[in-house]
Amino acid sequence: MFRIKINPGVVGLVFRNGDYKRVITEGKHWVSPLDRLVRYDRSKSFPWPIDLNILLRDDELKSLLEVVDVKDDQIVLQYTNGNLNSVLTPGRYAYWKGVTDWEFKTMDLSKVDITEDINMLVVNRRELVPFVRVCKVESFEKGVLFIDNKKEKILGPGEYYFWKNAQNVTVSKVDLRQVQLEITGQEILTSDKAALRINFMIQYKVVDIQKAVIDNKDYERQLYAMVQLALREYVGTFSLDELLEKKEEIGDYVKNALKEKVVALGVKINDAGVKDVILPGDVKSIMNQVLVAQKQAQANVITRREETASTRSLLNTAKLMEDNEMLYKLKEMEYVEKIADKIGEITVAGNGQVIDQLRSIFTPAK
């Protein structure tokens, strides 16, 4: 026999020939040379060396251990001195009592909602990421919670946490802000068989999430189709010229035509209008020619009007000069001045009568 000492916070298990014999705690003990002593730190979990069920037959050892059994549809949050230390998955665990303050919280994963008393800061810890679904609904959104494709409830803005399990959990979120829907490149025939393309837009808001998400499948596609049909119905009743004149009225027609129909989709149309009317190349060329001809005709009218006014002004001037010789001479001098402005050099050749001729211009006739 030999004497051994077990320090505080330590426990010893005595084995002989591989079989468990007894447990020894703090203090001094006699041990046979045939025995094997295995010491364990009581501040840590117990990694049992042989089948735990065999060890637990010893009531003294059993009283020193806290055994945690985790079922298949559970996890256990293991806290050490008040702080989360680890997450226990299905299986069996043993911890020494008396030194460390262990705490164990069992979480039922068979449910979707996290109903257990658990701090949300803990839920966001990386240890729990594999076991938790997180859904965030923004301040401008609402969500519909579906469990196994069945509606459970409407979710307002906030963060929601659900256990991960075999159930199918989805959240369909809807933006409650005003949304713009573009209908581009719609090829439509007018009543006079002119093919054109229209780019159209509507602005709408979801006002009833129950109708939009639950009562209807893909409400946006249905709304898109409704606008397409309303456009074709309206455009097809007018000729190309009539349509271009009434382009601004298309938006009001579509908005009013769909006002009652979109109620079933849970939406409300606030505005609608045409962005572009795109004509085929040949039609565009013809219309450009018509436009050029119209502008040319307008220009000709303006030119004739100006020519008439100019002629009338000249006639009035001539009548005044006919009755007033001095005015006639002033007009002559005005033209001489204009001519002189354009002369750089004068060369006089002849018999000297040029001076007399120039003088006669500025001398009143007798």
XYZ file of C-alpha atoms in Angstrom:
366
model
C 0.000 0.000 0.000
C 1.128 3.547 -0.566
C -0.313 6.851 0.526
C -1.441 9.508 -1.993
C -2.825 13.021 -1.625
C -5.777 14.476 -3.521
C -5.593 18.273 -3.700
C -8.610 20.597 -3.432
C -10.574 20.826 -6.699
C -9.328 17.424 -7.793
C -10.977 13.999 -7.678
C -9.434 10.597 -8.277
C -10.859 7.442 -9.785
C -9.252 4.150 -8.785
C -9.084 1.341 -11.350
C -7.732 -2.216 -11.050
C -7.162 -4.303 -14.129
C -9.264 -1.806 -16.083
C -12.251 -2.080 -13.760
C -13.562 0.872 -11.790
C -13.210 0.418 -8.003
C -13.945 3.671 -6.198
C -13.697 7.457 -6.149
C -11.467 9.410 -3.766
C -11.816 13.114 -3.032
C -9.736 15.786 -1.307
C -7.398 14.414 1.375
C -4.909 11.570 1.937
C -5.723 8.016 0.948
C -4.116 4.555 0.866
C -3.910 2.951 -2.582
C -2.738 -0.541 -3.495
C 0.193 -0.864 -5.904
C -2.136 -2.936 -8.048
C -4.467 0.030 -8.498
C -4.267 2.773 -11.112
C -5.254 6.268 -10.046
C -6.637 8.780 -12.567
C -6.998 12.376 -11.383
C -9.633 14.799 -12.812
C -9.951 18.577 -12.526
C -13.350 19.282 -10.974
C -13.499 22.754 -12.588
C -13.878 21.097 -15.994
C -16.292 18.663 -17.568
C -15.794 14.966 -16.899
C -14.421 12.967 -19.882
C -15.357 9.531 -18.537
C -12.805 6.831 -19.346
C -15.281 3.936 -19.429
C -19.024 3.574 -19.900
C -20.687 6.302 -17.839
C -23.545 4.006 -16.853
C -21.047 1.717 -15.091
C -19.518 4.637 -13.224
C -22.916 5.936 -12.134
C -23.601 2.671 -10.265
C -21.356 4.142 -7.591
C -23.664 6.402 -5.582
C -20.740 8.389 -4.178
C -19.428 9.180 -7.656
C -22.948 9.849 -8.884
C -23.444 12.458 -6.155
C -20.343 14.303 -7.375
C -21.535 14.556 -10.969
C -24.219 16.519 -12.783
C -25.269 14.520 -15.822
C -26.903 16.337 -18.735
C -28.864 14.351 -21.314
C -29.637 16.226 -24.562
C -32.363 14.735 -26.774
C -32.404 14.717 -30.565
C -34.737 17.727 -30.800
C -32.885 19.769 -28.197
C -29.779 21.766 -27.546
C -28.529 22.833 -24.131
C -26.831 26.136 -23.434
C -24.043 25.522 -20.955
C -23.117 28.528 -18.819
C -19.977 28.773 -16.717
C -20.142 31.247 -13.837
C -23.040 33.042 -15.535
C -21.518 33.277 -19.034
C -22.338 31.160 -22.059
C -19.517 28.689 -22.546
C -20.758 26.181 -25.110
C -23.777 24.674 -26.842
C -24.426 21.005 -26.132
C -25.839 19.038 -29.044
C -27.722 15.713 -28.679
C -25.789 13.333 -26.459
C -24.743 12.797 -22.820
C -22.480 15.058 -20.773
C -21.165 15.028 -17.206
C -19.800 17.883 -15.090
C -18.218 17.891 -11.637
C -20.168 19.601 -8.893
C -18.837 21.793 -6.125
C -16.170 23.943 -7.798
C -17.520 25.654 -10.901
C -20.961 27.237 -11.044
C -22.501 25.307 -13.929
C -25.873 26.260 -15.409
C -27.759 24.440 -18.145
C -30.697 25.772 -20.179
C -32.557 23.356 -22.415
C -33.851 24.677 -25.764
C -36.657 22.846 -27.549
C -35.862 22.804 -31.279
C -39.099 21.053 -32.170
C -40.787 24.467 -32.013
C -40.212 27.316 -34.418
C -40.573 30.243 -32.038
C -37.913 30.840 -29.411
C -40.101 30.902 -26.320
C -37.377 30.119 -23.776
C -36.017 32.782 -21.448
C -32.859 33.657 -23.333
C -31.035 36.926 -23.867
C -31.154 38.021 -27.521
C -27.487 38.962 -27.277
C -26.787 35.299 -26.621
C -28.900 34.283 -29.621
C -26.572 36.317 -31.835
C -23.470 34.526 -30.557
C -21.546 32.518 -33.155
C -22.073 29.318 -31.131
C -25.803 29.540 -31.850
C -25.599 30.518 -35.522
C -26.078 26.909 -36.761
C -29.298 26.570 -34.746
C -31.078 29.900 -35.295
C -32.886 31.482 -38.232
C -32.799 35.280 -38.323
C -35.191 37.498 -40.270
C -35.115 41.285 -40.344
C -38.169 43.311 -41.365
C -37.222 46.904 -42.170
C -39.118 49.945 -40.901
C -40.761 50.397 -44.323
C -41.783 46.733 -44.633
C -44.206 44.158 -43.320
C -43.698 40.426 -43.462
C -45.864 37.322 -43.535
C -44.555 34.313 -41.607
C -45.207 30.946 -43.264
C -44.515 27.642 -41.510
C -44.701 24.627 -43.799
C -46.369 26.898 -46.385
C -49.137 27.891 -43.975
C -49.612 31.468 -42.877
C -48.889 31.973 -39.182
C -48.910 35.733 -38.599
C -48.077 39.191 -39.907
C -44.710 40.579 -38.803
C -44.120 44.278 -38.253
C -40.710 45.986 -38.426
C -38.032 44.354 -36.272
C -35.686 41.372 -35.966
C -37.146 37.905 -35.523
C -35.418 34.707 -34.427
C -36.616 31.146 -35.031
C -35.142 27.752 -34.241
C -33.768 25.780 -37.173
C -35.512 22.443 -37.476
C -37.170 20.220 -40.057
C -40.032 22.673 -40.552
C -39.975 24.992 -43.555
C -39.982 28.586 -42.312
C -40.188 31.501 -44.752
C -40.966 35.190 -44.382
C -42.423 37.015 -47.385
C -41.629 40.704 -47.037
C -43.484 43.525 -48.769
C -42.187 47.062 -49.281
C -44.880 49.490 -48.086
C -43.275 52.492 -49.773
C -44.457 53.856 -53.105
C -43.063 51.664 -55.885
C -42.613 52.494 -59.567
C -43.430 49.779 -62.085
C -42.040 50.164 -65.611
C -43.845 48.659 -68.609
C -41.338 49.007 -71.443
C -41.436 48.362 -75.176
C -45.111 47.422 -75.454
C -45.844 46.844 -79.149
C -49.420 47.938 -79.878
C -51.483 48.485 -83.055
C -53.588 51.621 -83.373
C -57.005 51.573 -85.060
C -55.378 52.598 -88.370
C -52.933 49.648 -88.082
C -49.894 51.724 -87.160
C -47.485 49.664 -85.051
C -45.810 51.547 -82.241
C -44.087 50.884 -78.946
C -45.006 52.532 -75.661
C -42.975 52.897 -72.481
C -45.394 53.293 -69.593
C -45.030 53.613 -65.836
C -47.276 53.432 -62.790
C -46.614 54.327 -59.162
C -48.402 52.210 -56.573
C -48.373 51.200 -52.912
C -49.324 47.982 -51.152
C -52.194 48.792 -48.793
C -53.364 45.284 -47.832
C -50.604 42.726 -47.240
C -53.156 39.938 -46.692
C -54.486 40.311 -50.244
C -51.098 41.023 -51.820
C -49.175 38.069 -50.384
C -51.698 35.494 -49.170
C -54.748 35.833 -51.411
C -52.689 36.318 -54.594
C -49.622 34.668 -56.040
C -47.076 37.159 -57.374
C -49.253 40.267 -57.211
C -46.627 42.327 -59.088
C -46.861 40.140 -62.203
C -50.647 40.306 -62.083
C -50.509 44.098 -61.812
C -48.088 44.223 -64.758
C -50.480 42.140 -66.891
C -53.452 44.344 -65.945
C -51.614 47.474 -67.067
C -50.628 45.800 -70.353
C -54.236 44.883 -71.153
C -55.550 48.342 -70.240
C -52.950 49.958 -72.502
C -53.854 47.736 -75.455
C -57.558 48.336 -74.922
C -57.157 52.119 -74.921
C -54.558 52.527 -77.678
C -56.394 50.194 -80.052
C -59.424 52.512 -80.225
C -57.542 55.511 -81.669
C -55.701 56.313 -84.867
C -52.046 57.305 -84.666
C -52.782 61.031 -84.986
C -55.543 60.856 -82.369
C -53.313 58.909 -80.015
C -50.473 61.408 -80.271
C -52.907 64.224 -79.515
C -54.345 62.372 -76.488
C -51.074 60.945 -75.173
C -51.464 62.774 -71.864
C -54.860 61.139 -71.285
C -53.569 57.548 -71.418
C -52.291 57.606 -67.826
C -55.625 58.827 -66.435
C -57.500 56.181 -68.406
C -55.324 53.318 -67.141
C -55.454 54.598 -63.569
C -59.254 54.864 -63.585
C -59.744 51.601 -65.491
C -57.726 49.650 -62.908
C -58.881 51.511 -59.808
C -61.370 48.840 -58.755
C -59.523 45.823 -60.149
C -56.307 46.396 -58.186
C -58.209 46.415 -54.885
C -58.252 42.607 -55.112
C -54.441 42.688 -55.314
C -54.170 44.793 -52.173
C -52.551 47.734 -53.969
C -53.487 51.307 -54.839
C -52.326 53.114 -57.989
C -51.299 56.687 -57.189
C -50.077 57.819 -60.595
C -49.674 56.581 -64.158
C -48.357 58.028 -67.387
C -46.643 57.535 -70.747
C -42.876 57.989 -70.770
C -42.241 57.466 -74.490
C -44.105 56.699 -77.709
C -41.668 55.062 -80.138
C -42.691 55.082 -83.805
C -41.411 52.688 -86.506
C -38.651 54.056 -88.731
C -40.823 54.528 -91.857
C -43.609 56.276 -89.929
C -41.084 58.487 -88.173
C -39.557 59.470 -91.550
C -42.964 60.379 -92.984
C -43.873 62.424 -89.923
C -40.545 64.247 -90.111
C -41.277 65.146 -93.745
C -44.729 66.413 -92.774
C -43.210 68.467 -89.978
C -40.595 69.973 -92.320
C -43.313 70.849 -94.860
C -45.435 72.499 -92.163
C -42.498 74.546 -90.888
C -41.548 75.549 -94.464
C -45.106 76.711 -95.125
C -45.059 78.755 -91.919
C -41.707 80.276 -92.924
C -43.093 81.207 -96.386
C -46.067 82.960 -94.806
C -43.775 84.959 -92.534
C -41.482 85.890 -95.471
C -44.409 87.109 -97.592
C -45.747 89.096 -94.662
C -42.373 90.813 -94.193
C -42.023 91.526 -97.934
C -45.471 93.118 -97.993
C -44.627 95.287 -95.000
C -41.331 96.344 -96.613
C -43.028 97.246 -99.906
C -45.683 99.245 -98.070
C -42.955 101.152 -96.216
C -41.119 101.955 -99.474
C -44.353 103.173 -101.051
C -45.015 105.502 -98.133
C -41.454 106.862 -98.337
C -41.752 107.506 -102.074
C -44.989 109.458 -101.585
C -43.337 111.638 -98.941
C -40.311 112.389 -101.153
C -42.610 113.244 -104.082
C -44.238 115.987 -102.039
C -41.083 117.251 -100.272
C -37.999 118.184 -102.373
C -35.820 118.688 -99.297
C -36.630 115.166 -98.092
C -35.685 113.922 -101.573
C -32.313 115.658 -101.352
C -31.717 114.259 -97.835
C -32.398 110.784 -99.152
C -29.918 111.384 -101.994
C -27.304 112.543 -99.481
C -27.985 109.441 -97.345
C -27.239 107.177 -100.304
C -24.144 109.209 -101.224
C -22.914 108.783 -97.657
C -23.468 105.034 -97.829
C -21.598 104.887 -101.143
C -18.751 107.036 -99.769
C -18.326 104.637 -96.819
C -17.467 101.907 -99.279
C -14.929 103.987 -101.284
C -11.298 103.716 -100.286
C -9.775 105.990 -102.971
C -11.131 108.426 -105.663
C -9.250 109.075 -108.912
C -10.568 112.077 -110.912
C -10.092 112.073 -114.715
C -11.868 114.215 -117.301
C -12.510 117.799 -118.205
C -13.212 119.087 -114.691
C -16.961 118.718 -114.841
C -16.933 116.092 -112.054
C -16.665 118.767 -109.383
C -19.642 120.583 -110.864
C -21.636 117.349 -110.957
C -20.916 116.596 -107.293
C -21.778 120.159 -106.362
C -25.107 119.867 -108.139
C -26.095 117.022 -105.842
C -26.022 119.288 -102.810
C -27.487 122.379 -104.546
C -31.269 122.832 -104.572
C -32.751 122.947 -108.044
C -33.943 126.395 -109.171
